[in-house]
Amino acid sequence: MTEYLIIGNGVAGTTAAENIRKNDSKGTITIVTDEDISFYYRIRLNEYISGDIGQDDLLAKKASWYKDNNIDLKLNTRVIDAGPAQKTVITDRGENLAYDKLLIATGSHSFMPPINGYLKTGVFAVRNINDARGIMNYAGSIDNVMVIGGGLLGLEAGNAFRKMGKDVTVVEFFPRLLPRQLDVDGAKRLQTIMEGMGFSFRLDAKTEVIEGEEIVTSVRLASGETLDARMVVISAGVRPNMELAEPLGLETDKGIKINEHMLTNKADIYAAGDVAEFKGIPYGIWPAAMDQGKIAGLNMAGVETVYAGTTMANTLKVVGIDLASAGDIDADNKYESKTVSDENTYKKIVLDDSRIIGCIMLGDTKAFNKITKLMAAKTDVSAVKDNMLEDGFDFSSILI
């Protein structure tokens, strides 16, 4: 009987456990997490902060799921060391947990840039349930909030505070919002919509100092402008949790290196999700973590399966607005593109040799899946490229 040990209870670890159990009904599965609740939707934390949903609504897998699948979930438990020769890991509770197959799915943590004053009371990041609880407890009497970072998580955090009745200012280092998902025109459209909601923005701006004695009172930008802020949320990206790589002897670069079977350089040790790096890419997106978790679980259970990478495509909601982007969004206008926009939408396809290599859909994502299928198939769309972004366009003639 195989002993499976999974460190991390996010989407990668949970998906791996699910696929192990589907293919091995007898092996023991243990999941270890340092959090105090079972697998939950991190992407919904801002809805939790705003009060739109409760803690139970966050949960993706409740206690009954683990019981039904005969999975031992160890909450509030951190793995602090490992003995790879003995095939054991050591927890902060003094336990020695044995394994035949081990999956590192420890995820990532918020990157806190070394801004002068970032350790002051009132400065937060949003990555896990404890971050959210701290923010909710602190935000009650606060009138204004500064969000440093105009990426997806920063904007969603800002929207949570807006729903709580706070004045929200977003400071972004890049000259546009969502630089990974939107080009210049798309970002301008989103900014205009959000300004209509009450957001304020400082783009192409660097935070110099978070001011205040012990508690944050204001933020000074490199331009010299000082902005009143009684609370600061920093959303500056994430970094993988690779603390176990060294005691396990795992090769790392941007993450823990894995091959197409999710195997590390050590036999019987796998990695998946935000902590993993495949062919030089640390994906850091939910769809990739789910794909990698599935592949890891299948291979751990003896079902040989190959991972070929995950298309960098995201279907999101940004402050309640549908957004989908995929491939090369061509922010530098190197390729031919076709765009359609109005007050509430912005749609773009990027073309190379009459084939779609990227797309953006803001405010209207109905055709996104069909367009990404055309991208994947490298279909020649030269005959219809001028019309395919129109409402009601019939894709049946070009979709195989």
Tab-separated table of C-alpha atoms in Angstrom:
chain	number	residue	atom	x	y	z
A	1	MET	CA	0.000	0.000	0.000
A	2	THR	CA	1.490	3.301	-1.132
A	3	GLU	CA	1.819	6.217	1.292
A	4	TYR	CA	1.184	9.534	-0.455
A	5	LEU	CA	2.144	12.757	1.286
A	6	ILE	CA	1.102	16.159	-0.078
A	7	ILE	CA	2.441	19.364	1.430
A	8	GLY	CA	0.062	22.164	0.594
A	9	ASN	CA	-3.724	22.245	0.376
A	10	GLY	CA	-4.261	24.693	-2.486
A	11	VAL	CA	-5.594	23.856	-5.923
A	12	ALA	CA	-2.475	21.893	-6.971
A	13	GLY	CA	-2.313	19.739	-3.857
A	14	THR	CA	-6.047	19.102	-3.710
A	15	THR	CA	-6.328	18.254	-7.412
A	16	ALA	CA	-3.403	15.864	-7.031
A	17	ALA	CA	-5.100	14.117	-4.099
A	18	GLU	CA	-8.330	13.838	-6.068
A	19	ASN	CA	-6.576	12.167	-8.994
A	20	ILE	CA	-4.539	9.866	-6.778
A	21	ARG	CA	-7.693	8.620	-5.103
A	22	LYS	CA	-9.453	8.075	-8.457
A	23	ASN	CA	-6.626	5.731	-9.465
A	24	ASP	CA	-5.601	4.209	-6.143
A	25	SER	CA	-8.426	3.358	-3.772
A	26	LYS	CA	-6.178	1.718	-1.156
A	27	GLY	CA	-3.169	4.000	-0.709
A	28	THR	CA	-3.027	6.396	2.226
A	29	ILE	CA	-3.193	10.100	1.377
A	30	THR	CA	-2.089	12.746	3.869
A	31	ILE	CA	-2.311	16.476	3.150
A	32	VAL	CA	-0.432	18.889	5.400
A	33	THR	CA	-1.262	22.599	5.510
A	34	ASP	CA	-0.288	25.410	7.851
A	35	GLU	CA	-3.708	27.021	7.387
A	36	ASP	CA	-6.664	26.476	9.715
A	37	ILE	CA	-9.357	25.763	7.106
A	38	SER	CA	-9.607	23.293	4.249
A	39	PHE	CA	-9.018	24.115	0.568
A	40	TYR	CA	-10.600	27.453	-0.309
A	41	TYR	CA	-10.802	29.834	-3.243
A	42	ARG	CA	-8.029	32.382	-2.738
A	43	ILE	CA	-9.373	34.315	-5.688
A	44	ARG	CA	-12.524	35.024	-3.653
A	45	LEU	CA	-10.746	36.447	-0.604
A	46	ASN	CA	-11.634	39.984	-1.625
A	47	GLU	CA	-15.327	39.068	-1.685
A	48	TYR	CA	-14.845	37.775	1.845
A	49	ILE	CA	-13.138	41.014	2.904
A	50	SER	CA	-15.950	43.131	1.448
A	51	GLY	CA	-18.586	41.045	3.230
A	52	ASP	CA	-20.157	39.729	0.035
A	53	ILE	CA	-19.550	36.131	1.156
A	54	GLY	CA	-18.864	34.353	4.441
A	55	GLN	CA	-16.049	31.966	5.315
A	56	ASP	CA	-18.098	28.880	4.454
A	57	ASP	CA	-18.665	30.296	0.963
A	58	LEU	CA	-14.893	30.413	0.460
A	59	LEU	CA	-14.510	26.684	0.926
A	60	ALA	CA	-13.960	24.614	-2.206
A	61	LYS	CA	-13.752	21.326	-0.309
A	62	LYS	CA	-15.511	20.840	3.006
A	63	ALA	CA	-14.566	18.342	5.731
A	64	SER	CA	-16.961	15.727	4.338
A	65	TRP	CA	-15.021	15.571	1.049
A	66	TYR	CA	-11.814	14.556	2.810
A	67	LYS	CA	-13.685	11.977	4.855
A	68	ASP	CA	-15.469	10.547	1.812
A	69	ASN	CA	-12.154	10.209	-0.049
A	70	ASN	CA	-10.293	8.804	2.961
A	71	ILE	CA	-7.820	11.699	3.007
A	72	ASP	CA	-6.127	12.705	6.246
A	73	LEU	CA	-6.034	16.531	6.309
A	74	LYS	CA	-3.659	17.967	8.905
A	75	LEU	CA	-4.538	21.628	9.526
A	76	ASN	CA	-2.372	24.150	11.415
A	77	THR	CA	0.704	22.057	10.667
A	78	ARG	CA	3.912	23.335	9.098
A	79	VAL	CA	6.621	21.089	7.646
A	80	ILE	CA	9.939	22.484	8.887
A	81	ASP	CA	12.498	19.876	7.823
A	82	ALA	CA	12.942	16.669	5.881
A	83	GLY	CA	14.951	13.479	5.876
A	84	PRO	CA	15.009	12.433	2.226
A	85	ALA	CA	17.162	9.373	2.884
A	86	GLN	CA	14.543	8.102	5.337
A	87	LYS	CA	11.658	9.394	3.208
A	88	THR	CA	10.224	11.445	6.061
A	89	VAL	CA	9.357	15.054	6.774
A	90	ILE	CA	9.296	16.733	10.164
A	91	THR	CA	6.511	19.069	11.313
A	92	ASP	CA	6.457	21.890	13.826
A	93	ARG	CA	4.419	19.559	16.041
A	94	GLY	CA	7.347	17.152	16.292
A	95	GLU	CA	5.760	14.573	13.993
A	96	ASN	CA	7.757	12.468	11.542
A	97	LEU	CA	5.583	11.788	8.516
A	98	ALA	CA	6.674	8.981	6.210
A	99	TYR	CA	6.014	8.810	2.482
A	100	ASP	CA	6.553	6.646	-0.574
A	101	LYS	CA	5.535	9.467	-2.919
A	102	LEU	CA	5.834	13.128	-1.935
A	103	LEU	CA	4.293	16.199	-3.598
A	104	ILE	CA	5.530	19.707	-2.823
A	105	ALA	CA	2.573	22.016	-3.493
A	106	THR	CA	3.453	24.764	-1.036
A	107	GLY	CA	2.298	27.606	-3.277
A	108	SER	CA	3.628	31.131	-2.952
A	109	HIS	CA	3.669	34.142	-0.659
A	110	SER	CA	3.171	37.850	-1.232
A	111	PHE	CA	6.286	39.730	-2.256
A	112	MET	CA	6.816	42.765	-0.047
A	113	PRO	CA	9.177	45.159	-1.823
A	114	PRO	CA	11.643	46.965	0.454
A	115	ILE	CA	9.660	50.207	0.590
A	116	ASN	CA	10.763	52.373	3.488
A	117	GLY	CA	8.100	51.928	6.180
A	118	TYR	CA	6.478	48.733	4.918
A	119	LEU	CA	6.643	47.151	8.389
A	120	LYS	CA	4.421	49.814	9.962
A	121	THR	CA	1.086	48.928	11.519
A	122	GLY	CA	-1.628	49.294	8.902
A	123	VAL	CA	0.364	47.818	6.001
A	124	PHE	CA	-1.001	44.537	4.626
A	125	ALA	CA	-0.802	42.047	1.789
A	126	VAL	CA	-3.639	39.744	0.666
A	127	ARG	CA	-2.588	36.156	0.087
A	128	ASN	CA	-4.378	33.933	2.588
A	129	ILE	CA	-7.306	33.777	4.974
A	130	ASN	CA	-5.278	35.182	7.865
A	131	ASP	CA	-4.317	38.219	5.778
A	132	ALA	CA	-8.000	38.758	5.016
A	133	ARG	CA	-8.983	38.474	8.679
A	134	GLY	CA	-6.330	40.991	9.699
A	135	ILE	CA	-7.496	43.450	7.062
A	136	MET	CA	-11.138	43.107	8.102
A	137	ASN	CA	-10.291	43.717	11.756
A	138	TYR	CA	-8.193	46.782	10.970
A	139	ALA	CA	-10.323	48.395	8.283
A	140	GLY	CA	-13.415	49.112	10.359
A	141	SER	CA	-12.753	52.776	11.214
A	142	ILE	CA	-10.457	53.558	8.278
A	143	ASP	CA	-11.756	56.026	5.680
A	144	ASN	CA	-9.110	55.793	2.954
A	145	VAL	CA	-6.948	52.989	1.626
A	146	MET	CA	-3.910	53.035	-0.617
A	147	VAL	CA	-3.346	50.008	-2.852
A	148	ILE	CA	0.203	49.675	-4.154
A	149	GLY	CA	0.013	47.578	-7.322
A	150	GLY	CA	-2.368	47.811	-10.276
A	151	GLY	CA	-2.371	44.134	-11.167
A	152	LEU	CA	-5.369	41.862	-10.804
A	153	LEU	CA	-5.018	41.198	-7.061
A	154	GLY	CA	-4.428	44.869	-6.308
A	155	LEU	CA	-7.496	45.995	-8.228
A	156	GLU	CA	-9.662	43.312	-6.659
A	157	ALA	CA	-8.450	44.337	-3.205
A	158	GLY	CA	-9.274	47.933	-4.050
A	159	ASN	CA	-12.761	46.918	-5.122
A	160	ALA	CA	-13.342	45.155	-1.809
A	161	PHE	CA	-12.508	48.370	0.045
A	162	ARG	CA	-14.695	50.397	-2.319
A	163	LYS	CA	-17.614	48.138	-1.456
A	164	MET	CA	-16.858	48.791	2.220
A	165	GLY	CA	-17.292	52.509	1.575
A	166	LYS	CA	-13.599	53.444	1.619
A	167	ASP	CA	-11.877	55.963	-0.618
A	168	VAL	CA	-9.402	53.958	-2.724
A	169	THR	CA	-6.279	55.154	-4.508
A	170	VAL	CA	-4.244	52.727	-6.623
A	171	VAL	CA	-0.538	53.407	-7.183
A	172	GLU	CA	1.000	51.468	-10.078
A	173	PHE	CA	4.659	51.470	-11.132
A	174	PHE	CA	3.797	50.699	-14.766
A	175	PRO	CA	2.134	53.350	-16.950
A	176	ARG	CA	-1.023	51.222	-17.299
A	177	LEU	CA	-3.229	48.876	-15.297
A	178	LEU	CA	-3.013	45.098	-15.648
A	179	PRO	CA	0.149	45.190	-17.766
A	180	ARG	CA	0.133	41.391	-18.166
A	181	GLN	CA	-3.442	41.206	-19.431
A	182	LEU	CA	-4.118	44.526	-21.203
A	183	ASP	CA	-2.475	46.700	-23.823
A	184	VAL	CA	-2.462	50.505	-23.617
A	185	ASP	CA	-5.921	51.055	-25.128
A	186	GLY	CA	-7.550	48.270	-23.140
A	187	ALA	CA	-6.016	49.535	-19.902
A	188	LYS	CA	-7.269	53.066	-20.613
A	189	ARG	CA	-10.777	51.706	-21.131
A	190	LEU	CA	-10.649	49.807	-17.822
A	191	GLN	CA	-9.250	52.841	-16.003
A	192	THR	CA	-12.067	55.032	-17.289
A	193	ILE	CA	-14.676	52.517	-16.140
A	194	MET	CA	-13.068	52.238	-12.698
A	195	GLU	CA	-12.753	55.996	-12.290
A	196	GLY	CA	-16.487	56.102	-12.893
A	197	MET	CA	-16.834	53.736	-9.919
A	198	GLY	CA	-14.874	56.126	-7.690
A	199	PHE	CA	-11.297	54.820	-7.908
A	200	SER	CA	-8.342	57.218	-8.051
A	201	PHE	CA	-5.096	56.268	-9.797
A	202	ARG	CA	-1.458	57.267	-9.816
A	203	LEU	CA	0.177	55.452	-12.750
A	204	ASP	CA	3.843	55.375	-13.712
A	205	ALA	CA	4.433	56.125	-10.042
A	206	LYS	CA	6.900	54.766	-7.503
A	207	THR	CA	6.202	54.617	-3.775
A	208	GLU	CA	9.080	56.222	-1.914
A	209	VAL	CA	8.053	56.094	1.776
A	210	ILE	CA	5.152	54.827	3.857
A	211	GLU	CA	4.975	57.557	6.488
A	212	GLY	CA	3.884	57.629	10.134
A	213	GLU	CA	5.491	56.984	13.512
A	214	GLU	CA	4.452	53.388	14.150
A	215	ILE	CA	1.111	53.507	12.332
A	216	VAL	CA	0.760	54.452	8.671
A	217	THR	CA	-0.618	57.962	8.072
A	218	SER	CA	0.407	58.765	4.491
A	219	VAL	CA	2.426	57.651	1.482
A	220	ARG	CA	5.015	59.747	-0.323
A	221	LEU	CA	5.670	59.066	-3.995
A	222	ALA	CA	8.991	59.509	-5.793
A	223	SER	CA	7.424	62.489	-7.597
A	224	GLY	CA	7.210	64.266	-4.239
A	225	GLU	CA	3.416	63.969	-3.954
A	226	THR	CA	2.150	62.908	-0.532
A	227	LEU	CA	-1.149	61.028	-0.320
A	228	ASP	CA	-3.183	60.606	2.841
A	229	ALA	CA	-3.567	56.919	3.718
A	230	ARG	CA	-4.596	55.260	6.965
A	231	MET	CA	-4.162	51.785	5.499
A	232	VAL	CA	-1.893	50.416	2.775
A	233	VAL	CA	-2.303	47.144	0.890
A	234	ILE	CA	0.719	46.023	-1.116
A	235	SER	CA	0.075	43.829	-4.137
A	236	ALA	CA	3.450	43.461	-5.813
A	237	GLY	CA	3.367	39.876	-7.010
A	238	VAL	CA	4.271	36.591	-5.357
A	239	ARG	CA	7.312	34.418	-4.737
A	240	PRO	CA	7.313	30.587	-4.471
A	241	ASN	CA	7.566	28.915	-1.068
A	242	MET	CA	10.750	26.909	-1.617
A	243	GLU	CA	11.898	26.411	1.980
A	244	LEU	CA	11.775	22.623	1.644
A	245	ALA	CA	13.889	22.495	-1.504
A	246	GLU	CA	17.207	22.618	0.332
A	247	PRO	CA	16.576	19.891	2.946
A	248	LEU	CA	15.150	17.671	0.210
A	249	GLY	CA	18.044	18.373	-2.171
A	250	LEU	CA	15.835	19.721	-4.945
A	251	GLU	CA	17.082	21.765	-7.897
A	252	THR	CA	15.676	25.281	-8.056
A	253	ASP	CA	15.853	28.455	-10.100
A	254	LYS	CA	12.687	30.570	-10.291
A	255	GLY	CA	10.902	27.667	-8.615
A	256	ILE	CA	11.451	23.973	-7.921
A	257	LYS	CA	12.417	22.458	-11.256
A	258	ILE	CA	10.163	19.714	-12.612
A	259	ASN	CA	10.020	17.575	-15.735
A	260	GLU	CA	6.995	16.678	-17.865
A	261	HIS	CA	5.845	14.158	-15.225
A	262	MET	CA	6.025	16.791	-12.448
A	263	LEU	CA	9.048	14.951	-11.051
A	264	THR	CA	11.866	16.876	-9.428
A	265	ASN	CA	15.488	15.760	-9.653
A	266	LYS	CA	14.810	13.355	-6.761
A	267	ALA	CA	12.998	10.063	-7.279
A	268	ASP	CA	9.452	9.936	-5.872
A	269	ILE	CA	9.395	13.681	-5.115
A	270	TYR	CA	7.072	15.795	-7.243
A	271	ALA	CA	6.178	19.488	-7.316
A	272	ALA	CA	3.183	21.369	-8.725
A	273	GLY	CA	1.526	24.765	-8.672
A	274	ASP	CA	3.039	28.130	-7.835
A	275	VAL	CA	6.149	26.543	-6.305
A	276	ALA	CA	7.032	24.650	-9.489
A	277	GLU	CA	9.056	25.698	-12.531
A	278	PHE	CA	8.534	23.864	-15.837
A	279	LYS	CA	10.950	24.531	-18.696
A	280	GLY	CA	11.980	27.810	-17.127
A	281	ILE	CA	8.398	28.980	-16.523
A	282	PRO	CA	6.883	29.517	-13.051
A	283	TYR	CA	3.291	29.898	-14.239
A	284	GLY	CA	1.719	31.298	-11.086
A	285	ILE	CA	-1.856	31.026	-12.390
A	286	TRP	CA	-4.771	28.900	-11.187
A	287	PRO	CA	-5.309	26.923	-14.457
A	288	ALA	CA	-1.646	25.857	-14.498
A	289	ALA	CA	-1.763	24.795	-10.843
A	290	MET	CA	-4.843	22.693	-11.574
A	291	ASP	CA	-3.247	21.116	-14.661
A	292	GLN	CA	-0.008	20.375	-12.828
A	293	GLY	CA	-1.812	18.982	-9.793
A	294	LYS	CA	-3.742	16.579	-11.998
A	295	ILE	CA	-0.621	15.417	-13.846
A	296	ALA	CA	1.284	15.001	-10.581
A	297	GLY	CA	-1.520	12.984	-9.007
A	298	LEU	CA	-1.828	10.676	-12.018
A	299	ASN	CA	1.899	10.007	-12.187
A	300	MET	CA	2.164	9.477	-8.442
A	301	ALA	CA	-0.597	6.870	-8.723
A	302	GLY	CA	1.247	5.096	-11.534
A	303	VAL	CA	-0.725	6.484	-14.480
A	304	GLU	CA	2.044	7.840	-16.698
A	305	THR	CA	0.925	11.219	-18.063
A	306	VAL	CA	2.859	14.012	-19.734
A	307	TYR	CA	2.483	17.736	-19.078
A	308	ALA	CA	3.006	19.935	-22.124
A	309	GLY	CA	2.546	23.301	-20.429
A	310	THR	CA	-0.499	25.501	-19.887
A	311	THR	CA	-1.689	28.197	-22.273
A	312	MET	CA	-1.254	31.572	-20.596
A	313	ALA	CA	-4.935	32.410	-20.839
A	314	ASN	CA	-7.085	33.826	-18.087
A	315	THR	CA	-10.796	34.421	-17.801
A	316	LEU	CA	-11.302	36.802	-14.910
A	317	LYS	CA	-13.607	39.290	-13.307
A	318	VAL	CA	-11.934	42.585	-12.499
A	319	VAL	CA	-14.063	44.770	-10.221
A	320	GLY	CA	-17.065	42.911	-11.603
A	321	ILE	CA	-16.047	43.395	-15.244
A	322	ASP	CA	-15.419	40.326	-17.413
A	323	LEU	CA	-11.869	40.126	-18.742
A	324	ALA	CA	-10.194	37.428	-20.808
A	325	SER	CA	-6.771	37.502	-22.393
A	326	ALA	CA	-4.522	34.940	-24.025
A	327	GLY	CA	-1.246	34.666	-25.852
A	328	ASP	CA	0.676	37.717	-27.064
A	329	ILE	CA	-1.398	40.841	-26.320
A	330	ASP	CA	1.097	42.877	-28.404
A	331	ALA	CA	1.386	45.866	-26.082
A	332	ASP	CA	4.177	47.249	-28.305
A	333	ASN	CA	2.145	47.036	-31.539
A	334	LYS	CA	4.606	44.788	-33.357
A	335	TYR	CA	1.925	42.766	-35.154
A	336	GLU	CA	-1.238	43.325	-37.127
A	337	SER	CA	-4.269	43.633	-34.881
A	338	LYS	CA	-8.000	44.208	-35.098
A	339	THR	CA	-9.900	46.024	-32.363
A	340	VAL	CA	-13.495	46.893	-31.517
A	341	SER	CA	-14.451	49.104	-28.585
A	342	ASP	CA	-17.233	51.171	-27.097
A	343	GLU	CA	-17.925	52.774	-23.745
A	344	ASN	CA	-18.024	49.480	-21.838
A	345	THR	CA	-16.029	47.007	-23.943
A	346	TYR	CA	-12.678	46.541	-25.630
A	347	LYS	CA	-11.881	43.577	-27.873
A	348	LYS	CA	-8.678	42.842	-29.765
A	349	ILE	CA	-7.156	40.000	-31.751
A	350	VAL	CA	-3.455	39.932	-32.599
A	351	LEU	CA	-2.445	38.361	-35.897
A	352	ASP	CA	0.778	36.961	-37.305
A	353	ASP	CA	0.661	35.642	-40.881
A	354	SER	CA	-3.172	35.601	-40.753
A	355	ARG	CA	-3.185	33.436	-37.633
A	356	ILE	CA	-4.358	34.576	-34.211
A	357	ILE	CA	-1.534	34.695	-31.666
A	358	GLY	CA	-3.242	36.709	-28.935
A	359	CYS	CA	-6.484	38.297	-27.845
A	360	ILE	CA	-8.008	40.627	-25.264
A	361	MET	CA	-11.687	40.784	-24.363
A	362	LEU	CA	-12.797	43.335	-21.780
A	363	GLY	CA	-16.460	43.663	-20.891
A	364	ASP	CA	-17.594	40.986	-23.375
A	365	THR	CA	-15.890	37.575	-23.338
A	366	LYS	CA	-18.535	35.479	-25.118
A	367	ALA	CA	-16.302	34.558	-28.072
A	368	PHE	CA	-13.136	33.975	-26.040
A	369	ASN	CA	-13.186	30.170	-26.027
A	370	LYS	CA	-13.808	30.029	-29.772
A	371	ILE	CA	-10.975	32.434	-30.472
A	372	THR	CA	-8.538	30.519	-28.261
A	373	LYS	CA	-9.473	27.327	-30.147
A	374	LEU	CA	-8.531	29.086	-33.375
A	375	MET	CA	-5.272	30.149	-31.737
A	376	ALA	CA	-4.450	26.611	-30.647
A	377	ALA	CA	-5.284	25.186	-34.080
A	378	LYS	CA	-3.290	27.954	-35.850
A	379	THR	CA	-6.234	28.453	-38.196
A	380	ASP	CA	-5.862	30.841	-41.114
A	381	VAL	CA	-8.474	33.552	-40.435
A	382	SER	CA	-7.492	35.942	-43.226
A	383	ALA	CA	-10.925	35.757	-44.859
A	384	VAL	CA	-12.829	36.767	-41.725
A	385	LYS	CA	-10.364	38.732	-39.576
A	386	ASP	CA	-12.151	42.043	-40.234
A	387	ASN	CA	-15.485	40.715	-38.990
A	388	MET	CA	-14.839	38.154	-36.289
A	389	LEU	CA	-15.020	40.606	-33.372
A	390	GLU	CA	-18.494	41.750	-34.355
A	391	ASP	CA	-21.409	40.723	-32.137
A	392	GLY	CA	-23.101	37.576	-33.393
A	393	PHE	CA	-20.272	36.533	-35.712
A	394	ASP	CA	-20.743	32.914	-36.850
A	395	PHE	CA	-17.576	30.958	-36.046
A	396	SER	CA	-18.906	27.671	-37.412
A	397	SER	CA	-17.361	28.222	-40.834
A	398	ILE	CA	-13.795	28.388	-39.453
A	399	LEU	CA	-13.946	26.195	-36.347
A	400	ILE	CA	-13.083	22.576	-37.023
